[in-house]
mmCIF file of C-alpha atoms in Angstrom:
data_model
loop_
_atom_site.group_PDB
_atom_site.id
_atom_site.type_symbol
_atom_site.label_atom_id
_atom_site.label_comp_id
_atom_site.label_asym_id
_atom_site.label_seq_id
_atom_site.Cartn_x
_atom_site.Cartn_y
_atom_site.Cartn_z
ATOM 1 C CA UNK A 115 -8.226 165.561 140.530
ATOM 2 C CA UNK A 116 -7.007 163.095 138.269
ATOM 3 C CA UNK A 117 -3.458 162.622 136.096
ATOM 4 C CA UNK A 118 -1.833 166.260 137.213
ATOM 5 C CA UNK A 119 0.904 163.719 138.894
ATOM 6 C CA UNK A 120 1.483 162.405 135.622
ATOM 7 C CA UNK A 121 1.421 165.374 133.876
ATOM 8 C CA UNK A 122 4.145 166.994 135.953
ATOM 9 C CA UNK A 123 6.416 163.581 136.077
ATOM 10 C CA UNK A 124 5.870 163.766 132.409
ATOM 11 C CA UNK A 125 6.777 167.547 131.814
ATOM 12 C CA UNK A 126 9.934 167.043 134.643
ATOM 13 C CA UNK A 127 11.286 164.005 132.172
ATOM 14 C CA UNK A 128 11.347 166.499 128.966
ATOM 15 C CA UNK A 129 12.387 169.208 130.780
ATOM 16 C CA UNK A 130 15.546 167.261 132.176
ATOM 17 C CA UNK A 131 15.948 165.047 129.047
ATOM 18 C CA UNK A 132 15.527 167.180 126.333
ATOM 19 C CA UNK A 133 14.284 164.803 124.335
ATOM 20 C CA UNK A 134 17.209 162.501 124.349
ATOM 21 C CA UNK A 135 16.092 159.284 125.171
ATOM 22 C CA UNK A 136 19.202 158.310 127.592
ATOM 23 C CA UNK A 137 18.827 161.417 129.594
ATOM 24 C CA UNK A 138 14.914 160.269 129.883
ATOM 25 C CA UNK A 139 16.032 156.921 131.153
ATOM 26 C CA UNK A 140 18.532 158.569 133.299
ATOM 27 C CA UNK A 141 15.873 161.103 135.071
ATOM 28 C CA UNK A 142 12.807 158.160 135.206
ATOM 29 C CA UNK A 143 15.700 155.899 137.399
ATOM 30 C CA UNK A 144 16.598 159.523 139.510
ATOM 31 C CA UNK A 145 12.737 159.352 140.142
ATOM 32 C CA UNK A 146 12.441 156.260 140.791
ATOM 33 C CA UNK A 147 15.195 156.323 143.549
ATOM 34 C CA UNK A 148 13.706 159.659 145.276
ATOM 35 C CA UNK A 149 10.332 157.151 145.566
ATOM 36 C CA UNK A 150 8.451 157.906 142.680
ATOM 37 C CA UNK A 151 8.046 155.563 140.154
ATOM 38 C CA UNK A 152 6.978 157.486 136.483
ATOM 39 C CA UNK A 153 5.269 153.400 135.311
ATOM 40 C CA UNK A 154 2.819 154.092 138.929
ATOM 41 C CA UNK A 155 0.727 156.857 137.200
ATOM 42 C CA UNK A 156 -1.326 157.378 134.141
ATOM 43 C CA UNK A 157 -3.681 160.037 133.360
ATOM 44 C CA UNK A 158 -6.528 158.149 134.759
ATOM 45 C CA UNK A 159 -4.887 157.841 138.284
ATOM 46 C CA UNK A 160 -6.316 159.869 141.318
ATOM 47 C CA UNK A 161 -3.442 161.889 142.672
ATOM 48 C CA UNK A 162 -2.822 160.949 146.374
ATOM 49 C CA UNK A 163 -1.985 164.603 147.719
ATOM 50 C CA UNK A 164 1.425 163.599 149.342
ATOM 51 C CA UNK A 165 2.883 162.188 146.223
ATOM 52 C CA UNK A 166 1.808 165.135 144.318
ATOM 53 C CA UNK A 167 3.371 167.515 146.735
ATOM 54 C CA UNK A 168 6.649 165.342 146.302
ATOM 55 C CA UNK A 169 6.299 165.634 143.259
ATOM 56 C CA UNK A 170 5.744 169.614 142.555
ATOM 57 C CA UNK A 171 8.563 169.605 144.587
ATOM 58 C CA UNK A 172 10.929 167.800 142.381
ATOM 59 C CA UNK A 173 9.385 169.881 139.353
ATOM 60 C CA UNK A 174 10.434 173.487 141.338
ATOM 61 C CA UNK A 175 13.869 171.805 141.756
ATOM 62 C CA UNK A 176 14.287 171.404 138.261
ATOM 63 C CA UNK A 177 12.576 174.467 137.269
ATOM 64 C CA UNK A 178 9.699 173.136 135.636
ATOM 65 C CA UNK A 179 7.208 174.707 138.085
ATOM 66 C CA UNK A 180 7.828 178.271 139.306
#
């Protein structure tokens, strides 16, 4: 599968930000320094299983995935 990483680092910055662009910068660096860095994935990229289970782990934290 391809870009669902992206997708849910993308639907975890809204989520969290709003749609304020500080609180976006502010969740990308929180990313960033629990090892996943939002600039590493596009839509195109093949998702490496453990860094999309870190991620869909981040996104049921923040209660973007039930």
């Amino acid at each position: 599968m391809r870009g669902r990483t992206r997708k849910l680092i993308d639907e975890i910055i809204e989520k969290r930000s709003g749609g304020d662009p500080t609180l976006a910068t502010i969740t990308r660096t929180k990313l960033i320094l629990k090892g996943i860095d939002p600039d590493k994935f596009d839509y195109t990229t093949v998702d490496d299983p453990a860094v999309l289970q870190k991620v869909e782990q981040i996104a049921r934290n923040t209660g973007v995935m039930s």
